[in-house]
């Protein structure tokens, strides 16, 4: 994983990511669906690795895109963040300036993360995220910082609650 700064974060795609992507793509009936599943899987796996690196738990097995029936039926690239929700990890191919959102992913998401692929599919760059969407296409230039996403996913610090006797001291 390479990190120059949060705005230009690059993640290397290793053998394991491509192994999952190849396996899931091979299960599809058409070349177009295989390609879609391949890119979706790589995008989700890259975000999974990044969040794991940051110490944020994810659950690939609970993600719709890891379910063979759901990934066959829908164009999903979700990553479950336990106790928080589903993060949609949308692939952006080289030269593209927009993120396309199929209807099945425009609800029930905690956010949408755009993942730009390198030409050789050996690295991705996290371009930014949107917390909500109002259209089926997001302009990459309008995405919020990845830093904002991390703020959304990080739990709030636990503050020690005051005990009743501490409150009584305040009023004595």
Coordinates of C-alpha atoms in Angstrom, one line a residue:
X1 CA 0.0 0.0 0.0
X2 CA 1.4 3.4 -1.0
X3 CA 0.2 6.5 0.7
X4 CA 1.5 9.9 -0.6
X5 CA -1.4 11.8 0.9
X6 CA -5.0 11.0 1.5
X7 CA -6.0 12.8 -1.7
X8 CA -3.7 10.5 -3.8
X9 CA -4.0 7.2 -1.9
X10 CA -2.9 4.2 -4.0
X11 CA -3.5 0.6 -3.0
X12 CA -1.6 -2.3 -4.7
X13 CA -3.8 -5.1 -5.9
X14 CA -2.1 -8.4 -5.1
X15 CA -2.6 -12.0 -6.2
X16 CA -5.3 -12.6 -3.7
X17 CA -7.5 -9.8 -5.0
X18 CA -7.2 -11.1 -8.6
X19 CA -7.8 -14.6 -7.4
X20 CA -11.2 -13.7 -5.9
X21 CA -12.0 -11.5 -8.9
X22 CA -11.2 -14.3 -11.4
X23 CA -13.1 -16.9 -9.4
X24 CA -16.3 -14.7 -9.1
X25 CA -16.0 -13.6 -12.8
X26 CA -15.8 -17.2 -14.0
X27 CA -19.2 -17.9 -12.4
X28 CA -20.9 -15.5 -14.7
X29 CA -22.9 -16.3 -17.9
X30 CA -21.7 -13.5 -20.2
X31 CA -18.4 -11.7 -20.9
X32 CA -19.9 -8.4 -20.0
X33 CA -21.2 -9.6 -16.6
X34 CA -17.8 -11.3 -15.9
X35 CA -16.0 -8.1 -16.5
X36 CA -18.4 -6.2 -14.3
X37 CA -18.0 -8.7 -11.4
X38 CA -14.2 -8.7 -11.9
X39 CA -13.9 -4.9 -11.5
X40 CA -16.5 -4.8 -8.6
X41 CA -14.6 -7.5 -6.7
X42 CA -11.2 -5.7 -7.1
X43 CA -12.7 -2.4 -6.0
X44 CA -14.3 -4.0 -2.9
X45 CA -11.2 -6.0 -2.0
X46 CA -9.0 -2.9 -2.3
X47 CA -11.2 -0.9 0.1
X48 CA -11.3 -3.9 2.4
X49 CA -7.5 -4.0 2.6
X50 CA -7.4 -0.2 3.1
X51 CA -9.9 -0.2 6.0
X52 CA -8.2 -3.2 7.5
X53 CA -4.9 -1.3 7.4
X54 CA -6.6 1.6 9.3
X55 CA -8.0 -0.8 11.9
X56 CA -11.6 -0.6 10.7
X57 CA -13.4 -3.9 10.6
X58 CA -15.1 -5.2 7.5
X59 CA -17.0 -8.3 6.7
X60 CA -16.6 -9.5 3.1
X61 CA -18.7 -12.6 3.6
X62 CA -21.8 -10.5 4.5
X63 CA -21.4 -8.2 1.5
X64 CA -23.9 -8.8 -1.3
X65 CA -21.0 -8.8 -3.9
X66 CA -19.5 -11.8 -2.1
X67 CA -22.8 -13.7 -2.4
X68 CA -22.8 -15.8 -5.6
X69 CA -26.6 -15.4 -6.2
X70 CA -26.7 -11.7 -5.5
X71 CA -23.6 -10.8 -7.5
X72 CA -25.1 -12.8 -10.4
X73 CA -28.4 -10.9 -10.3
X74 CA -27.2 -7.4 -9.4
X75 CA -24.4 -4.9 -10.1
X76 CA -23.2 -4.6 -6.5
X77 CA -19.9 -3.7 -5.1
X78 CA -20.7 -3.3 -1.4
X79 CA -18.5 -3.8 1.6
X80 CA -20.1 -4.4 5.0
X81 CA -18.6 -2.4 7.9
X82 CA -20.1 -4.1 11.0
X83 CA -22.4 -2.0 13.1
X84 CA -22.2 0.8 10.6
X85 CA -23.6 -0.4 7.3
X86 CA -22.8 -1.0 3.6
X87 CA -20.2 1.0 1.8
X88 CA -20.6 0.9 -2.0
X89 CA -17.1 0.7 -3.7
X90 CA -17.6 1.7 -7.4
X91 CA -14.9 1.0 -10.0
X92 CA -13.8 3.9 -12.2
X93 CA -11.8 2.8 -15.3
X94 CA -8.9 4.8 -16.7
X95 CA -10.1 7.9 -18.4
X96 CA -13.5 7.9 -16.8
X97 CA -14.7 11.1 -15.0
X98 CA -18.0 9.8 -13.6
X99 CA -19.1 7.0 -11.3
X100 CA -22.2 5.1 -12.5
X101 CA -24.6 3.8 -9.9
X102 CA -27.1 1.1 -10.8
X103 CA -30.5 1.4 -9.2
X104 CA -29.9 -1.5 -6.8
X105 CA -27.2 0.4 -5.0
X106 CA -28.8 3.8 -4.6
X107 CA -30.4 3.0 -1.2
X108 CA -29.3 1.3 2.0
X109 CA -25.7 2.6 1.7
X110 CA -23.6 4.6 4.2
X111 CA -21.7 6.1 1.3
X112 CA -20.2 5.6 -2.1
X113 CA -16.5 5.4 -2.7
X114 CA -14.9 5.8 -6.2
X115 CA -12.0 3.6 -7.0
X116 CA -9.8 4.4 -10.0
X117 CA -8.0 1.5 -11.6
X118 CA -4.6 1.7 -13.2
X119 CA -4.3 0.5 -16.8
X120 CA -2.6 -2.7 -15.7
X121 CA -5.1 -3.4 -12.9
X122 CA -2.2 -3.7 -10.4
X123 CA -3.1 -0.6 -8.4
X124 CA -6.1 1.5 -7.5
X125 CA -6.5 5.0 -6.3
X126 CA -9.2 6.1 -3.9
X127 CA -10.7 9.1 -5.6
X128 CA -13.2 10.2 -3.0
X129 CA -16.6 9.5 -1.6
X130 CA -20.2 10.7 -1.5
X131 CA -22.4 10.2 1.5
X132 CA -25.6 10.3 -0.4
X133 CA -26.7 10.4 -4.0
X134 CA -29.5 12.0 -5.9
X135 CA -28.7 10.7 -9.4
X136 CA -27.4 7.5 -11.0
X137 CA -24.1 9.2 -12.0
X138 CA -21.6 11.1 -9.8
X139 CA -19.0 13.4 -11.2
X140 CA -15.6 12.4 -9.8
X141 CA -14.8 16.2 -9.4
X142 CA -17.7 16.5 -6.9
X143 CA -16.6 13.8 -4.6
X144 CA -15.6 14.5 -1.0
X145 CA -12.2 13.6 0.5
X146 CA -11.4 10.1 1.6
X147 CA -10.6 11.7 4.9
X148 CA -14.3 12.5 5.3
X149 CA -15.2 8.8 4.7
X150 CA -12.8 7.8 7.5
X151 CA -14.5 10.3 9.8
X152 CA -17.8 8.7 9.0
X153 CA -16.6 5.1 9.7
X154 CA -14.5 5.8 12.8
X155 CA -16.5 5.3 16.0
X156 CA -16.8 8.3 18.3
X157 CA -14.5 8.3 21.3
X158 CA -16.2 6.9 24.4
X159 CA -16.4 9.5 27.1
X160 CA -16.5 8.3 30.7
X161 CA -20.0 9.1 32.0
X162 CA -20.3 11.1 35.2
X163 CA -21.4 9.1 38.2
X164 CA -24.3 10.2 40.3
X165 CA -22.0 11.1 43.2
X166 CA -19.8 13.2 40.9
X167 CA -22.9 15.1 39.9
X168 CA -23.9 15.6 43.6
X169 CA -20.4 17.1 44.2
X170 CA -21.1 19.7 41.5
X171 CA -24.2 20.9 43.4
X172 CA -22.8 20.9 46.9

